[in-house]
């Protein structure tokens, strides 16, 4: 057996998207020796795909905006299932996190008076999204990457070593967390390039691994989104909440087949784009739910006036929260009023001058032209729902990001609670920054207060190594690619945008069979940069997380946000008071009910009673 | 609509390798990366390839397709004849790791050598004021997805391994220009560009701009203006004198 590579750090951050990098910056600035481990190259994380912007109530475009309004919008978007403390911290701290990015060198689009410009987005009452054209995620990731480089340059000046206190291990996958008793002691994984194993000894681990979209067939997510952090947390003994809530973004590309699912930014609608069916009708007016009737225009004239006069008109229904728009598109297609390739039409060409479209939506223009031969300045796009984001994740303490396992933290998409049953567009990038920073500080405080450091046992290393090598030990087993495709098809068809009890029971049966078959996967070749082996290891995570999603979705007998039950179509105020909590048991997952924490009274006072009556039980309102 | 396409893919590692022939299904609307993925799933499960977003936004899947540096996810199969054999090879300027994956650490080393944004000390977060027209110049360069195709193409390093030490390459010279044109950056970057990052090696053949998948005018908008600033300072006696008399602290 070759010598095991070993490293020792104070804080390990798994994932190098927005949350991971912001957490690493914070931990390092608290004096912790910090490592970032990421599956891709540094700077390629999925955050680059975020297009629209960062929601922060800076009030630069409409001075009526403030954190209370943002808080209200976030709670409404999540249908009041959100962890209110997270929603509060998020709304309060997002502006500081955006301004801080400017000190790192970010260049946002500007208002006429030279401040950061803000754009409209679904579910946000005022123009609130700081943005850079439609490539805000790239700006965010590059800015944080460059901030990390600047911290490394500081270390170089001080110690002669760029990596003295902050090091990035890129193209590295973590397969297991290691514990010492009840506490986190480190992480075990492999270099993707060489396949060699590495042990990281560290008393604190921050999960920032993003989402789970690769368990679904049609998704805007990249290969990295295999639910690694969700599964690592479960296996380490932490709990997940809200796993039944999956956001299907209403507008993914539907043609050509090879790009099916790739995101079309909500900014298209925020900047005036409209949805039409095959009859040419703007159908969203038919889908305004009762709870939103007073906020959204019921006719085209008023909706169009809103773009220039927001004080005296209601918003266009194209800007309803994402779950509503996705369901509406789904219904139109099912009713036979879809576009030729099974979506609906999203048109901005008749709404803005060509020059303006190219300026505001350059990467959409580029994407459609290059990949679909569609010129969005002259033709409508064809779009349909795509699996985009998981609201569920590790159950954390809002202030510090700590999970129930000592030393284990989570931030960003892998954590749960902030967005309730549905996330508003733009609230993800702000979530990454606010809670990435908090988790970095939380982990640093934990390490600082520690009297004795945990120790990694040789047995746990031997076990982790054996698990990782298992796919090479077997012959004649199945191809991991085949299993992955079957998993994606099952989740897409049976636990997708519209759900029924019978179908989810079937999904769970299929998942059991897939789990059995996954025991005997076989991979060819050797450990060096072997994608078949990587997928075999990722599948273990996808299967565990998919089981959580299906089990929680089967239990929740109501429809709310990113969870729509055909057999239980209405929202039930009793269910708002319950969280579904997933934990690991054997090689599977169990899901149990737990009461939701009641909303603090001064935060409840921010809403009208008539609005609260739509969501809360009579008992809660008494 | 589908046909059997002919592919030659370079396979091997740092000890050597060769082009391998494959016949593989191609469907309407597909890009080269789809075909590479189909090869992985059906014929060569251990074929190494880097990719991520599959939408031209992350810059991971750079390779040379029929000898031309491109992103595999943005190269549509419809640009080729059905009868054509399509050759896919790794980027040539960087050391091979395996198959289509190269060691791009050169770029990360160069990135670290460029002094970071130096914000004005007297402005608190939230007090930054800049005009759109002034940020647009640097914004163009911040569109860069770091696919490193420009670095791969630039003949200064593509054909001359020995220049790698002294030359940062178009991507990172553009980074210097981006900071130089940032309305609030306080550092002086002109001499650095010439003396530390090898701007002088660039002889504006514009190959970098030609392969940029983001269509950034690297040469025209970043490198040439930087060269002009260097020239002004080096040869203009008035600028020279001004610098001597009114040096920034």
PDB file of C-alpha atoms in Angstrom, chain B residues 62-187:
ATOM      1  CA  UNK B  62     -10.815  23.480 -23.715  1.00  0.00           C
ATOM      2  CA  UNK B  63      -9.175  21.269 -26.355  1.00  0.00           C
ATOM      3  CA  UNK B  64      -8.004  21.368 -29.951  1.00  0.00           C
ATOM      4  CA  UNK B  65     -10.575  20.239 -32.472  1.00  0.00           C
ATOM      5  CA  UNK B  66      -9.104  19.544 -35.895  1.00  0.00           C
ATOM      6  CA  UNK B  67      -6.118  21.505 -34.627  1.00  0.00           C
ATOM      7  CA  UNK B  68      -8.126  24.567 -33.644  1.00  0.00           C
ATOM      8  CA  UNK B  69      -8.306  25.617 -29.972  1.00  0.00           C
ATOM      9  CA  UNK B  70     -11.964  25.571 -28.909  1.00  0.00           C
ATOM     10  CA  UNK B  71     -14.396  24.811 -26.119  1.00  0.00           C
ATOM     11  CA  UNK B  72     -15.855  21.337 -26.735  1.00  0.00           C
ATOM     12  CA  UNK B  73     -19.219  22.389 -25.290  1.00  0.00           C
ATOM     13  CA  UNK B  74     -19.588  25.251 -27.764  1.00  0.00           C
ATOM     14  CA  UNK B  75     -18.489  23.405 -30.887  1.00  0.00           C
ATOM     15  CA  UNK B  76     -21.556  22.155 -32.678  1.00  0.00           C
ATOM     16  CA  UNK B  77     -21.339  18.977 -34.711  1.00  0.00           C
ATOM     17  CA  UNK B  78     -23.340  20.679 -37.479  1.00  0.00           C
ATOM     18  CA  UNK B  79     -20.273  22.725 -38.458  1.00  0.00           C
ATOM     19  CA  UNK B  80     -18.646  19.518 -39.735  1.00  0.00           C
ATOM     20  CA  UNK B  81     -19.520  17.307 -42.713  1.00  0.00           C
ATOM     21  CA  UNK B  82     -21.012  13.959 -41.706  1.00  0.00           C
ATOM     22  CA  UNK B  83     -18.237  12.179 -43.576  1.00  0.00           C
ATOM     23  CA  UNK B  84     -15.469  14.183 -41.926  1.00  0.00           C
ATOM     24  CA  UNK B  85     -13.166  12.574 -39.368  1.00  0.00           C
ATOM     25  CA  UNK B  86     -12.984  14.848 -36.341  1.00  0.00           C
ATOM     26  CA  UNK B  87      -9.732  14.903 -34.425  1.00  0.00           C
ATOM     27  CA  UNK B  88      -9.765  15.912 -30.762  1.00  0.00           C
ATOM     28  CA  UNK B  89      -6.451  16.528 -29.010  1.00  0.00           C
ATOM     29  CA  UNK B  90      -5.485  18.139 -25.689  1.00  0.00           C
ATOM     30  CA  UNK B  91      -4.212  21.738 -25.521  1.00  0.00           C
ATOM     31  CA  UNK B  92      -0.643  21.624 -26.769  1.00  0.00           C
ATOM     32  CA  UNK B  93       1.017  24.300 -24.670  1.00  0.00           C
ATOM     33  CA  UNK B  94       0.427  22.625 -21.303  1.00  0.00           C
ATOM     34  CA  UNK B  95       1.853  19.324 -20.011  1.00  0.00           C
ATOM     35  CA  UNK B  96      -0.379  16.276 -20.519  1.00  0.00           C
ATOM     36  CA  UNK B  97      -1.940  14.613 -17.502  1.00  0.00           C
ATOM     37  CA  UNK B  98      -4.074  12.076 -19.315  1.00  0.00           C
ATOM     38  CA  UNK B  99      -6.045  11.926 -22.569  1.00  0.00           C
ATOM     39  CA  UNK B 100      -7.683  15.355 -23.049  1.00  0.00           C
ATOM     40  CA  UNK B 101      -6.693  16.678 -19.622  1.00  0.00           C
ATOM     41  CA  UNK B 102      -3.671  18.934 -19.297  1.00  0.00           C
ATOM     42  CA  UNK B 103      -1.825  20.463 -16.364  1.00  0.00           C
ATOM     43  CA  UNK B 104      -2.870  24.122 -16.418  1.00  0.00           C
ATOM     44  CA  UNK B 105      -1.059  25.099 -13.203  1.00  0.00           C
ATOM     45  CA  UNK B 106       1.117  27.532 -15.226  1.00  0.00           C
ATOM     46  CA  UNK B 107      -1.922  29.819 -15.318  1.00  0.00           C
ATOM     47  CA  UNK B 108      -2.534  29.713 -11.590  1.00  0.00           C
ATOM     48  CA  UNK B 109       1.119  30.492 -10.950  1.00  0.00           C
ATOM     49  CA  UNK B 110       0.931  33.531 -13.230  1.00  0.00           C
ATOM     50  CA  UNK B 111      -2.336  34.694 -11.618  1.00  0.00           C
ATOM     51  CA  UNK B 112      -0.602  34.825  -8.247  1.00  0.00           C
ATOM     52  CA  UNK B 113       2.202  36.995  -9.575  1.00  0.00           C
ATOM     53  CA  UNK B 114      -0.108  39.889 -10.402  1.00  0.00           C
ATOM     54  CA  UNK B 115      -0.571  42.281  -7.462  1.00  0.00           C
ATOM     55  CA  UNK B 116      -4.238  42.356  -6.459  1.00  0.00           C
ATOM     56  CA  UNK B 117      -6.727  45.194  -6.630  1.00  0.00           C
ATOM     57  CA  UNK B 118      -5.531  48.053  -4.459  1.00  0.00           C
ATOM     58  CA  UNK B 119      -8.629  49.863  -3.183  1.00  0.00           C
ATOM     59  CA  UNK B 120      -8.565  53.499  -2.088  1.00  0.00           C
ATOM     60  CA  UNK B 121      -7.935  53.605   1.651  1.00  0.00           C
ATOM     61  CA  UNK B 122     -10.287  56.489   2.365  1.00  0.00           C
ATOM     62  CA  UNK B 123     -13.452  54.848   0.970  1.00  0.00           C
ATOM     63  CA  UNK B 124     -15.599  52.640   3.192  1.00  0.00           C
ATOM     64  CA  UNK B 125     -17.574  49.725   1.728  1.00  0.00           C
ATOM     65  CA  UNK B 126     -20.752  51.167   0.212  1.00  0.00           C
ATOM     66  CA  UNK B 127     -19.100  54.481  -0.666  1.00  0.00           C
ATOM     67  CA  UNK B 128     -17.675  53.423  -4.023  1.00  0.00           C
ATOM     68  CA  UNK B 129     -18.982  55.566  -6.880  1.00  0.00           C
ATOM     69  CA  UNK B 130     -18.137  54.780 -10.490  1.00  0.00           C
ATOM     70  CA  UNK B 131     -19.754  55.630 -13.797  1.00  0.00           C
ATOM     71  CA  UNK B 132     -20.995  52.846 -16.072  1.00  0.00           C
ATOM     72  CA  UNK B 133     -18.903  54.137 -18.954  1.00  0.00           C
ATOM     73  CA  UNK B 134     -15.784  53.908 -16.796  1.00  0.00           C
ATOM     74  CA  UNK B 135     -16.364  50.389 -15.509  1.00  0.00           C
ATOM     75  CA  UNK B 136     -17.236  49.026 -18.939  1.00  0.00           C
ATOM     76  CA  UNK B 137     -13.630  48.846 -20.119  1.00  0.00           C
ATOM     77  CA  UNK B 138     -12.583  46.560 -17.301  1.00  0.00           C
ATOM     78  CA  UNK B 139     -15.903  44.713 -17.391  1.00  0.00           C
ATOM     79  CA  UNK B 140     -15.091  43.511 -20.894  1.00  0.00           C
ATOM     80  CA  UNK B 141     -11.975  41.791 -19.559  1.00  0.00           C
ATOM     81  CA  UNK B 142     -13.845  40.388 -16.562  1.00  0.00           C
ATOM     82  CA  UNK B 143     -16.006  38.418 -18.997  1.00  0.00           C
ATOM     83  CA  UNK B 144     -13.004  36.072 -19.205  1.00  0.00           C
ATOM     84  CA  UNK B 145     -13.992  32.507 -18.280  1.00  0.00           C
ATOM     85  CA  UNK B 146     -10.354  31.392 -17.880  1.00  0.00           C
ATOM     86  CA  UNK B 147     -10.548  28.636 -20.478  1.00  0.00           C
ATOM     87  CA  UNK B 148      -6.850  29.389 -21.159  1.00  0.00           C
ATOM     88  CA  UNK B 149      -7.326  28.957 -24.914  1.00  0.00           C
ATOM     89  CA  UNK B 150      -5.534  32.296 -25.448  1.00  0.00           C
ATOM     90  CA  UNK B 151      -2.648  31.105 -23.284  1.00  0.00           C
ATOM     91  CA  UNK B 152      -2.580  27.865 -25.254  1.00  0.00           C
ATOM     92  CA  UNK B 153      -2.582  29.643 -28.599  1.00  0.00           C
ATOM     93  CA  UNK B 154      -0.089  32.422 -27.974  1.00  0.00           C
ATOM     94  CA  UNK B 155       3.019  31.485 -29.921  1.00  0.00           C
ATOM     95  CA  UNK B 156       5.265  33.215 -27.377  1.00  0.00           C
ATOM     96  CA  UNK B 157       4.772  30.205 -25.123  1.00  0.00           C
ATOM     97  CA  UNK B 158       3.242  27.631 -27.509  1.00  0.00           C
ATOM     98  CA  UNK B 159       6.463  27.333 -29.440  1.00  0.00           C
ATOM     99  CA  UNK B 160       8.911  28.508 -26.800  1.00  0.00           C
ATOM    100  CA  UNK B 161       8.848  26.669 -23.506  1.00  0.00           C
ATOM    101  CA  UNK B 162      11.718  28.878 -22.319  1.00  0.00           C
ATOM    102  CA  UNK B 163       9.503  32.005 -22.408  1.00  0.00           C
ATOM    103  CA  UNK B 164       7.079  30.666 -19.817  1.00  0.00           C
ATOM    104  CA  UNK B 165       9.162  32.033 -16.969  1.00  0.00           C
ATOM    105  CA  UNK B 166       9.133  35.642 -18.131  1.00  0.00           C
ATOM    106  CA  UNK B 167       5.786  35.890 -19.936  1.00  0.00           C
ATOM    107  CA  UNK B 168       2.396  35.907 -18.198  1.00  0.00           C
ATOM    108  CA  UNK B 169       0.447  35.349 -21.401  1.00  0.00           C
ATOM    109  CA  UNK B 170      -2.540  37.222 -22.848  1.00  0.00           C
ATOM    110  CA  UNK B 171      -4.989  36.244 -20.107  1.00  0.00           C
ATOM    111  CA  UNK B 172      -2.878  37.694 -17.331  1.00  0.00           C
ATOM    112  CA  UNK B 173      -1.569  40.701 -19.245  1.00  0.00           C
ATOM    113  CA  UNK B 174      -5.249  41.431 -19.771  1.00  0.00           C
ATOM    114  CA  UNK B 175      -5.735  41.105 -16.011  1.00  0.00           C
ATOM    115  CA  UNK B 176      -3.059  43.766 -15.517  1.00  0.00           C
ATOM    116  CA  UNK B 177      -4.869  45.987 -18.035  1.00  0.00           C
ATOM    117  CA  UNK B 178      -8.163  45.348 -16.246  1.00  0.00           C
ATOM    118  CA  UNK B 179      -6.721  46.577 -12.963  1.00  0.00           C
ATOM    119  CA  UNK B 180      -4.956  49.498 -14.646  1.00  0.00           C
ATOM    120  CA  UNK B 181      -8.307  50.587 -16.136  1.00  0.00           C
ATOM    121  CA  UNK B 182     -10.290  49.963 -12.918  1.00  0.00           C
ATOM    122  CA  UNK B 183     -11.573  53.442 -11.973  1.00  0.00           C
ATOM    123  CA  UNK B 184     -10.597  53.064  -8.304  1.00  0.00           C
ATOM    124  CA  UNK B 185      -7.404  51.003  -8.394  1.00  0.00           C
ATOM    125  CA  UNK B 186      -4.559  52.950  -6.786  1.00  0.00           C
ATOM    126  CA  UNK B 187      -1.553  50.873  -7.879  1.00  0.00           C
TER     127      UNK B 187
END
